[in-house]
PDB file of C-alpha atoms and ligand atoms in Angstrom:
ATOM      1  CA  UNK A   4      34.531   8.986  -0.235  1.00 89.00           C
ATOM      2  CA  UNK A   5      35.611  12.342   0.977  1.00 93.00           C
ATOM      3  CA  UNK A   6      36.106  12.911   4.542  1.00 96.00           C
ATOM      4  CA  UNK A   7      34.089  15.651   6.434  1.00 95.00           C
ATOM      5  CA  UNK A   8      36.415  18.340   7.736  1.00 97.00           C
ATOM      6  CA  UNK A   9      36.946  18.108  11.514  1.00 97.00           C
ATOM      7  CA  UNK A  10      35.697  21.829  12.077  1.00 98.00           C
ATOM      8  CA  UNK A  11      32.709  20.929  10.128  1.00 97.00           C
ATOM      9  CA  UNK A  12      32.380  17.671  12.577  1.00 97.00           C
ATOM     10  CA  UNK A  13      32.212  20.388  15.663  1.00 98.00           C
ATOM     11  CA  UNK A  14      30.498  22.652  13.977  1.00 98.00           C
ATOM     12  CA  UNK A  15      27.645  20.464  13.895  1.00 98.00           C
ATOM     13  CA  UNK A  16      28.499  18.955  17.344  1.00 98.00           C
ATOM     14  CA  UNK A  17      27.850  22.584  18.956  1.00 98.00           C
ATOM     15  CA  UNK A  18      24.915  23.478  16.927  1.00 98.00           C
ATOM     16  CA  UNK A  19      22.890  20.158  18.390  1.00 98.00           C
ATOM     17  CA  UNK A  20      21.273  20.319  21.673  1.00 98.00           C
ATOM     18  CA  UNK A  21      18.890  18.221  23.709  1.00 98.00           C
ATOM     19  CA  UNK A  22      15.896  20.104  22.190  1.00 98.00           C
ATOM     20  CA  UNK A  23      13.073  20.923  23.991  1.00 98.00           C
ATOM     21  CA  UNK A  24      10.288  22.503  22.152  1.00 98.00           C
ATOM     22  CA  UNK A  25      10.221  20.834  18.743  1.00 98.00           C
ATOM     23  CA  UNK A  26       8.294  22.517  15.761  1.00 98.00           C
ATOM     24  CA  UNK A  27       5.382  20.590  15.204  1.00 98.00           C
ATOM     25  CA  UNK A  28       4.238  21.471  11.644  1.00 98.00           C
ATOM     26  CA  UNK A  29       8.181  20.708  10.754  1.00 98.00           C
ATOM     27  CA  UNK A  30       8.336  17.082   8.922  1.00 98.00           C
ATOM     28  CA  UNK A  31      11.638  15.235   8.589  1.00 98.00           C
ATOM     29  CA  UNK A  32      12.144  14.149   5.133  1.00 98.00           C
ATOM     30  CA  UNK A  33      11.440  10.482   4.371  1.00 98.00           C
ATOM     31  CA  UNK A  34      14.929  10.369   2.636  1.00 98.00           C
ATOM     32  CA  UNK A  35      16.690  12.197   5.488  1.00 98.00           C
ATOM     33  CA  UNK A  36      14.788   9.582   7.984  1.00 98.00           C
ATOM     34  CA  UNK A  37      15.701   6.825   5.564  1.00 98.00           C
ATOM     35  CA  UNK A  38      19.352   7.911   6.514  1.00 98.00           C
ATOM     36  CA  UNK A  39      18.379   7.559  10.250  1.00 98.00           C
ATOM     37  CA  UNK A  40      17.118   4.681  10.025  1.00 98.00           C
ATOM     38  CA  UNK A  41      20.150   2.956   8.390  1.00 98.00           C
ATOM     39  CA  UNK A  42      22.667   4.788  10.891  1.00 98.00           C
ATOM     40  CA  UNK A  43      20.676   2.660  13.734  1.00 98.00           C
ATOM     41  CA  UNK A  44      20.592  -0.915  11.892  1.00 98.00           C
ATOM     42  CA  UNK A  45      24.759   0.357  11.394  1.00 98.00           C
ATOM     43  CA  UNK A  46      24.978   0.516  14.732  1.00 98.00           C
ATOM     44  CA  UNK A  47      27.928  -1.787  16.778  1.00 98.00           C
ATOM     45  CA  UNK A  48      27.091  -3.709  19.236  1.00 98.00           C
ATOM     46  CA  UNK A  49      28.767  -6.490  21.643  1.00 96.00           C
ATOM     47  CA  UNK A  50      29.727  -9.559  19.804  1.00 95.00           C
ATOM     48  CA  UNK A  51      27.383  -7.842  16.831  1.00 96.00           C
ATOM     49  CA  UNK A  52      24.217  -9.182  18.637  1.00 97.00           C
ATOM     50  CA  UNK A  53      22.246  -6.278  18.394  1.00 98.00           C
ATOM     51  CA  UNK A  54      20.019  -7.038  21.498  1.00 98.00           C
ATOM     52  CA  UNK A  55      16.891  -3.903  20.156  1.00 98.00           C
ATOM     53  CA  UNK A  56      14.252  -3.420  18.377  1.00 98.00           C
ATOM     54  CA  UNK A  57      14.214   0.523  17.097  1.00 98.00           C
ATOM     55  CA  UNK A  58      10.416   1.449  17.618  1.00 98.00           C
ATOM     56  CA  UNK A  59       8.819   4.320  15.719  1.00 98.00           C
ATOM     57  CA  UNK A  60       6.119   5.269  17.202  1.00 98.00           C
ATOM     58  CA  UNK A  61       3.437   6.938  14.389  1.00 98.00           C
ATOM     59  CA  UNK A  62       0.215   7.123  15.839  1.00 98.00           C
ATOM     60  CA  UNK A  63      -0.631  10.567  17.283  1.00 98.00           C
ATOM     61  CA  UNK A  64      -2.900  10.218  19.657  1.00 98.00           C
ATOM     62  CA  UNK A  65      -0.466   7.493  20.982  1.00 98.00           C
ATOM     63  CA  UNK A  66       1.876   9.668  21.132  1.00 98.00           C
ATOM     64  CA  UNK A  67       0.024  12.272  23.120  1.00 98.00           C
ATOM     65  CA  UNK A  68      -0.828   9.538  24.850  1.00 98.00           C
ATOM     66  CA  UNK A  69       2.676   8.856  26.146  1.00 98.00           C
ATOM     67  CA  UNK A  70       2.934  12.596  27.076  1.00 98.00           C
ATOM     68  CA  UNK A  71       1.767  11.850  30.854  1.00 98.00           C
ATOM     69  CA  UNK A  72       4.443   9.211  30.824  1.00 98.00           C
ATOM     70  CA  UNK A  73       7.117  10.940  29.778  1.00 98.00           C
ATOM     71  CA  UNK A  74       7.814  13.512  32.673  1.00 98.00           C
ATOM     72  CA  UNK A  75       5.196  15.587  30.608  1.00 98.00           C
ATOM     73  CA  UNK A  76       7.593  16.479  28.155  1.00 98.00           C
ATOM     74  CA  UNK A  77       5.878  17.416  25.296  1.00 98.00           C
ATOM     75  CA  UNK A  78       8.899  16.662  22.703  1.00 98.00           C
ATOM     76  CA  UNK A  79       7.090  12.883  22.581  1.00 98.00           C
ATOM     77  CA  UNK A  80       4.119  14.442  20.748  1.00 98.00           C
ATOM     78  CA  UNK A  81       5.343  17.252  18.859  1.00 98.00           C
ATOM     79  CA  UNK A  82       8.636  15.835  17.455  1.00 98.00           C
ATOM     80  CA  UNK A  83       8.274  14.608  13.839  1.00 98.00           C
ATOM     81  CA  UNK A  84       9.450  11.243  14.617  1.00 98.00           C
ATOM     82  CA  UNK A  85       9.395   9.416  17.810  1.00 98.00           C
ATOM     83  CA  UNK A  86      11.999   6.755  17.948  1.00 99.00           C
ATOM     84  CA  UNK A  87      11.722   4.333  20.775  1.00 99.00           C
ATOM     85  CA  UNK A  88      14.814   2.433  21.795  1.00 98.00           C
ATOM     86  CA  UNK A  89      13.271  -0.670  22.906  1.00 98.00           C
ATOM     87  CA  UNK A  90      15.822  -3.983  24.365  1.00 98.00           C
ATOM     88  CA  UNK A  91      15.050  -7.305  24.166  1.00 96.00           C
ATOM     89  CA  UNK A  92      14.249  -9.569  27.101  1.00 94.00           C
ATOM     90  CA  UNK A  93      14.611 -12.831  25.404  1.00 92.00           C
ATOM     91  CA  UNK A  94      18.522 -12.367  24.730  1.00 95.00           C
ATOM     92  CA  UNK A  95      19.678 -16.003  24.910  1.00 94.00           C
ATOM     93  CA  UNK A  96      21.710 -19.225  23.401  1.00 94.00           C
ATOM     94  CA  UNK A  97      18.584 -19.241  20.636  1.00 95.00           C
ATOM     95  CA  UNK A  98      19.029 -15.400  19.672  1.00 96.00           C
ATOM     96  CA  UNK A  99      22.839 -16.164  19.436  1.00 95.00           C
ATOM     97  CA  UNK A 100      21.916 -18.917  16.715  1.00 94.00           C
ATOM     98  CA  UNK A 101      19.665 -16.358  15.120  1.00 95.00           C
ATOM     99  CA  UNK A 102      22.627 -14.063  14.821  1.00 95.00           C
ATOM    100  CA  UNK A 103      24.491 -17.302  13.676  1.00 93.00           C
ATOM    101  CA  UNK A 104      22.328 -17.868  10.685  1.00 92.00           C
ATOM    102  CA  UNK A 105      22.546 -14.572  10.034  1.00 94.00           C
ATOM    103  CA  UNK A 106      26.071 -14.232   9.919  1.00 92.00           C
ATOM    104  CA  UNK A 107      26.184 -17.384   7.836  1.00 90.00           C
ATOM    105  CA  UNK A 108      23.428 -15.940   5.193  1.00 92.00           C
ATOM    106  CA  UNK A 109      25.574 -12.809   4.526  1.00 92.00           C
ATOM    107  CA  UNK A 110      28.661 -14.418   4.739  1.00 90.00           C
ATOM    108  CA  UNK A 111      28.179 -18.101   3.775  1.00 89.00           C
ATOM    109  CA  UNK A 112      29.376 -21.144   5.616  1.00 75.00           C
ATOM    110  CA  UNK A 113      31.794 -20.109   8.821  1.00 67.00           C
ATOM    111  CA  UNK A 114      32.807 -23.617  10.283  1.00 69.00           C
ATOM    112  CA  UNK A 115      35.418 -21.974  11.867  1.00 66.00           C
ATOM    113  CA  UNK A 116      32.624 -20.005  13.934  1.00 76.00           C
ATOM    114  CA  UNK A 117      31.394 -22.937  16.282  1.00 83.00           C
ATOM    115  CA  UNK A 118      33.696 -21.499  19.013  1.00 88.00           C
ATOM    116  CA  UNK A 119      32.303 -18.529  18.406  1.00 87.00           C
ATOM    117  CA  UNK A 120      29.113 -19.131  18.642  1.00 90.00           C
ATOM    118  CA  UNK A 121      29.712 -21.434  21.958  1.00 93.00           C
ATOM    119  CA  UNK A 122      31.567 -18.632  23.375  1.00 92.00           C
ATOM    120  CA  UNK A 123      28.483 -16.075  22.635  1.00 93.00           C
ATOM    121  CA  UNK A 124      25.915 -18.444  24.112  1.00 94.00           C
ATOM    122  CA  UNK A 125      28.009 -19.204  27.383  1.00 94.00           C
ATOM    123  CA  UNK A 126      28.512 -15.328  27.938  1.00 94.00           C
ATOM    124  CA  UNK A 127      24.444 -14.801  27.373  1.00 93.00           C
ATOM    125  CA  UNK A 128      23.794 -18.026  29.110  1.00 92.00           C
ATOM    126  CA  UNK A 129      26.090 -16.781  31.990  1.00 93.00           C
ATOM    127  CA  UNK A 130      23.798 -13.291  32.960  1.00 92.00           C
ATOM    128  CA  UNK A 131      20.905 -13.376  35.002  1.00 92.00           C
ATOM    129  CA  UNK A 132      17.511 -11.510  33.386  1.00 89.00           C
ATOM    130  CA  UNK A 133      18.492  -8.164  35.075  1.00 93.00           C
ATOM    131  CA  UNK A 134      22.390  -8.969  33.956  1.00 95.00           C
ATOM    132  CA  UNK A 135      21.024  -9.552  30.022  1.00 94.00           C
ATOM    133  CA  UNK A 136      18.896  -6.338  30.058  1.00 95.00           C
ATOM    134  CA  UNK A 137      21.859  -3.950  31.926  1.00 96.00           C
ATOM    135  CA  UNK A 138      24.012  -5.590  29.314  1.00 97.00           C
ATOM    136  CA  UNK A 139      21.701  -4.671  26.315  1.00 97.00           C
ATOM    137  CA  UNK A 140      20.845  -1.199  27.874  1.00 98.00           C
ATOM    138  CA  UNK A 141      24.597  -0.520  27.586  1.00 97.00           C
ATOM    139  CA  UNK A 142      24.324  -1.361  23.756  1.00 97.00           C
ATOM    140  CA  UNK A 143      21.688   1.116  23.580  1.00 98.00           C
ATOM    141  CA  UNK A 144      23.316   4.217  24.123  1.00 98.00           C
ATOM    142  CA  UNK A 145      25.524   3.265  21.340  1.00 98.00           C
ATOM    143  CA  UNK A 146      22.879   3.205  18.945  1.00 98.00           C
ATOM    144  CA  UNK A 147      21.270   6.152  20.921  1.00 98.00           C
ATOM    145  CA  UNK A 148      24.774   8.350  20.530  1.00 98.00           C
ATOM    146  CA  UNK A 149      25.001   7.073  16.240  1.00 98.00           C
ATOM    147  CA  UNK A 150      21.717   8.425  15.576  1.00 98.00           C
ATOM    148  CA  UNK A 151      21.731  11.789  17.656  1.00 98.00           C
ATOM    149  CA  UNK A 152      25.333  12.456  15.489  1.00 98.00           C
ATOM    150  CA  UNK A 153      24.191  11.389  12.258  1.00 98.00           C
ATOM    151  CA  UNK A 154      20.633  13.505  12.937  1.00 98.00           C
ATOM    152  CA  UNK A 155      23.069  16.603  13.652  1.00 98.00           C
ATOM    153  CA  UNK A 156      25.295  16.128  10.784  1.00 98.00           C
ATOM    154  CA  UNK A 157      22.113  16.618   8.997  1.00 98.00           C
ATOM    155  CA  UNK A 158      20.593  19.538  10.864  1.00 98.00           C
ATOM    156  CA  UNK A 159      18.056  17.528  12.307  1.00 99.00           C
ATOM    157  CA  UNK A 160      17.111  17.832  15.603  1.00 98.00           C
ATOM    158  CA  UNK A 161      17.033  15.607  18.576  1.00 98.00           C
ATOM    159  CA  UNK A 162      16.247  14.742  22.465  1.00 98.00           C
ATOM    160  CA  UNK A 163      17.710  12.092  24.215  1.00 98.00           C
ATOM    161  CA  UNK A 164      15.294  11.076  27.234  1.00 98.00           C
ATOM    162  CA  UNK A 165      15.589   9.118  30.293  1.00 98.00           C
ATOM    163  CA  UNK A 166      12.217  11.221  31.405  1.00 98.00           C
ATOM    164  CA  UNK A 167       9.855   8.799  31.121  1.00 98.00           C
ATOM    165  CA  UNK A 168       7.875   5.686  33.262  1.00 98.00           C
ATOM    166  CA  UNK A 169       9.408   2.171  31.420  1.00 98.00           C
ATOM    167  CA  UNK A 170       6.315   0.033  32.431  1.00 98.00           C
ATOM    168  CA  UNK A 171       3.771   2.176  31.153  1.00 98.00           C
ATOM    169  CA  UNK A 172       5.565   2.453  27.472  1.00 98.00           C
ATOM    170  CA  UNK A 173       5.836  -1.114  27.407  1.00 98.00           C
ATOM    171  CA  UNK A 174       2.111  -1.519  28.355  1.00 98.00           C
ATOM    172  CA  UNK A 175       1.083   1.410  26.119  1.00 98.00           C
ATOM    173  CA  UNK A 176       3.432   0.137  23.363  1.00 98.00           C
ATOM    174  CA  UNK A 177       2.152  -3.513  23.528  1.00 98.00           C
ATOM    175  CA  UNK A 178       5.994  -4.421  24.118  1.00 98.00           C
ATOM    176  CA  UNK A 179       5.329  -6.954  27.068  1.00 90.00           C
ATOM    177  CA  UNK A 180       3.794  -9.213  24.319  1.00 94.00           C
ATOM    178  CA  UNK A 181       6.814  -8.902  21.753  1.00 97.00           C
ATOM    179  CA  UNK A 182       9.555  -9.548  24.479  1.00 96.00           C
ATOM    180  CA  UNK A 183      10.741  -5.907  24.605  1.00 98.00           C
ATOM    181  CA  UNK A 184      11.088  -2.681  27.219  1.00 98.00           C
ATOM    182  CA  UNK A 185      11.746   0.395  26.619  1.00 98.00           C
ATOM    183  CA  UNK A 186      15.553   1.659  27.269  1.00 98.00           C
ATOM    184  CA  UNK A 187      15.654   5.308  25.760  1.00 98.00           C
ATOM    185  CA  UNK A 188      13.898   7.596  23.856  1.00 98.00           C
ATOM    186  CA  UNK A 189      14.548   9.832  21.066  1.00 99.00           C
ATOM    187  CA  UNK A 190      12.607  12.579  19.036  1.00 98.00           C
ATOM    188  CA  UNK A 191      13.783  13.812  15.854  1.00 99.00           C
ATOM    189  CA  UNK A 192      12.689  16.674  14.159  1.00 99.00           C
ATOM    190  CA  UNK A 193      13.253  20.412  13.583  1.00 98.00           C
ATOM    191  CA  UNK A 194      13.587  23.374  16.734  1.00 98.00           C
ATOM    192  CA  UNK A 195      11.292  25.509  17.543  1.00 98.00           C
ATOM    193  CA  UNK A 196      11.723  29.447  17.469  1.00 97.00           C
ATOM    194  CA  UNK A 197      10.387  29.358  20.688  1.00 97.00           C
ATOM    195  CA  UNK A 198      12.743  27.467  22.698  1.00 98.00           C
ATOM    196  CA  UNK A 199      14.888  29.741  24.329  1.00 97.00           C
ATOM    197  CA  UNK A 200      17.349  26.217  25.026  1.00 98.00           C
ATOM    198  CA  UNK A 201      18.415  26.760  21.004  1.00 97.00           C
ATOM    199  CA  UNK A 202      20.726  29.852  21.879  1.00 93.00           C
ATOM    200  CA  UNK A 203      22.423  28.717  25.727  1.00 97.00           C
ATOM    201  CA  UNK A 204      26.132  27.673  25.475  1.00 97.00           C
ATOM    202  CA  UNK A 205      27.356  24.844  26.140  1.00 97.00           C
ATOM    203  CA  UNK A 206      27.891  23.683  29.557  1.00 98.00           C
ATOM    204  CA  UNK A 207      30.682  21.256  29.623  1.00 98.00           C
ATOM    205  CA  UNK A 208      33.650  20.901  31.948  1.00 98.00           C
ATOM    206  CA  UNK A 209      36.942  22.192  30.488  1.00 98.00           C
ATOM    207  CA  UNK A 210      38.998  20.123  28.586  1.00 98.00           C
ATOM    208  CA  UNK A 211      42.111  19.913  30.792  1.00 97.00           C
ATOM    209  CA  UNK A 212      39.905  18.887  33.254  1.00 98.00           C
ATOM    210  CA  UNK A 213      37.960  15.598  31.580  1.00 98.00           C
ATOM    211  CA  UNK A 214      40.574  14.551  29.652  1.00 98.00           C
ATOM    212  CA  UNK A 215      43.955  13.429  30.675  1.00 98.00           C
ATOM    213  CA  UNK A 216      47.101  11.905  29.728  1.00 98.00           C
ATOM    214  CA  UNK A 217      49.498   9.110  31.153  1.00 97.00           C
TER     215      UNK A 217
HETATM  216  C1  LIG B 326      20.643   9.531  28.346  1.00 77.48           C
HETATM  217  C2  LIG B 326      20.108  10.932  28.372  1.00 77.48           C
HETATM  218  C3  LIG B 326      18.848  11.179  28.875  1.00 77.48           C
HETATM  219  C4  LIG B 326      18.316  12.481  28.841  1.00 77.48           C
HETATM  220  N1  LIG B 326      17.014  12.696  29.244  1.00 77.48           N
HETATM  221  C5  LIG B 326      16.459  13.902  28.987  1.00 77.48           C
HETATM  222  C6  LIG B 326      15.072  14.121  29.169  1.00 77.48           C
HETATM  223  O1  LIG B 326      14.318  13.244  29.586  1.00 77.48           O
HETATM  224  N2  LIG B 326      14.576  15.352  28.864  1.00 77.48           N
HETATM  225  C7  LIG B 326      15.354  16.359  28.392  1.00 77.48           C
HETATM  226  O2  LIG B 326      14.835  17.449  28.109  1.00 77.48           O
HETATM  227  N3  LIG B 326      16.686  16.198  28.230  1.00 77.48           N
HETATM  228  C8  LIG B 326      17.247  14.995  28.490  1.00 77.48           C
HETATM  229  N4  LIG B 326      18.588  14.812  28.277  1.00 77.48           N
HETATM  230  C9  LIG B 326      19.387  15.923  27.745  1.00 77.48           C
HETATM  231  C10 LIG B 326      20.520  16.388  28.676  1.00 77.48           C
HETATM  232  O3  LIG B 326      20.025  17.107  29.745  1.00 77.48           O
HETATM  233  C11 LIG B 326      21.499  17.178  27.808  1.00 77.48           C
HETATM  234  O4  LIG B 326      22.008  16.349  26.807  1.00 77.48           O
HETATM  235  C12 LIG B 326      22.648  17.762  28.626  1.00 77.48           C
HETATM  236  O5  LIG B 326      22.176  18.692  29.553  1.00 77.48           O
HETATM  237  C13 LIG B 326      23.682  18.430  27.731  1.00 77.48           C
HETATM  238  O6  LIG B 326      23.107  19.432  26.938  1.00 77.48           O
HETATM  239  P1  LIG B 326      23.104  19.405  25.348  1.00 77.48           P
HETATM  240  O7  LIG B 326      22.678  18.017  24.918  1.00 77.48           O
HETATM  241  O8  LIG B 326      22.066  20.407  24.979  1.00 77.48           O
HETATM  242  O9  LIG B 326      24.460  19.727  24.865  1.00 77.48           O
HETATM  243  C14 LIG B 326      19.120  13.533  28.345  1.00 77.48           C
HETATM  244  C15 LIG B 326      20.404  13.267  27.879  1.00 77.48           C
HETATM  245  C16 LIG B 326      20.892  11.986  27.851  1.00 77.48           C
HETATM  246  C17 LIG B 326      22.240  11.735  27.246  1.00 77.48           C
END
């Protein structure tokens, strides 16, 4: 496998951007979204547990549904993909022997893993339900930052959004039933010509400033 040349790696780093007005007639591939979709089951998380459910949200008038719930940014609607980033709520000593079996179906028998597994379940069993879900949140992000990377080594675009009222999602979205809220969103697609976003630099703080050395 060939690595990707670093100046390539920024190259595509500075041409992404929170977009803003997404071109709506502009359809994502289904192999390029494919690729998406694998970059968020890749994702790391703590101890592997991978406390989410990645939501794709298809309908359209559900998704101009969501527009008055989401700041009204219209990237929810016009995107060609709307990812949800839901978390679970039920995180627990049971999901960690769900993981278990998991672990032991792809990689047969662990009896070495009981500690493991003990040590999981007393960390879970340890947070309160606002400790679990600021805990998965955090895991999130990582999935969140994998996807928005991957999308912009492929010239697809992408918003990350906070902008957006949690409880009506989850009651739009059914989630409340499923043992899921919302945590971040995500549209994917292709820029509009129109949004004048597309062309502003960067505004970042200088290097010698954020990063430092001991
Ligand atoms: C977690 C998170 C939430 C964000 N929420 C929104 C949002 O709701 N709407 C929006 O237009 N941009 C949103 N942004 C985009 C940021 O404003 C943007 O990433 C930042 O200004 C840096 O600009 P750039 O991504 O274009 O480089 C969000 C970014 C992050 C990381």
């Amino acid at each position: 496998m060939a690595a990707i040349p670093s100046q390539q790696i920024l190259d595509s780093l500075n041409w992404r951007y929170a977009t803003k007005v997404f071109d709506p007639a502009k359809k994502i591939s289904s192999a390029d979204w494919n690729a998406l979709e694998e970059s968020l089951i890749l994702t790391p998380s703590s101890f592997g547990l991978q406390p989410w459910e990645f939501v794709l949200v298809e309908n359209p008038s559900i998704r101009e549904q969501l527009v008055k719930f989401s700041w009204n940014q219209r990237q929810v609607a016009d995107a060609s993909h709307l990812l949800v980033i839901a978390i679970r709520t039920d995180i627990d000593a049971k999901w960690v022997d769900h993981f278990v079996s998991r672990v032991e179906e792809i990689r047969g028998d662990q009896g070495a893993f009981t500690g493991y597994r003990d040590m999981m379940a007393g960390f879970v069993s340890n947070l309160d339900e606002d400790g679990v879900k600021q805990w998965a949140k955090l895991q999130t992000y990582i999935a969140l930052g994998q996807f928005m990377t991957c999308a912009a080594l492929m010239e697809i675009d992408a918003c990350p959004m906070e902008g957006f009222v949690a409880d009506q999602y989850d009651e739009i979205l059914g989630f409340k039933d499923k043992n899921l809220t919302t945590a971040v969103l995500c549209p994917a697609g292709y820029r509009s010509d129109e949004d004048k976003y597309a062309h502003l630099p960067k505004v970042r703080f200088p290097k010698d400033q954020m990063i430092s050395r001991i």
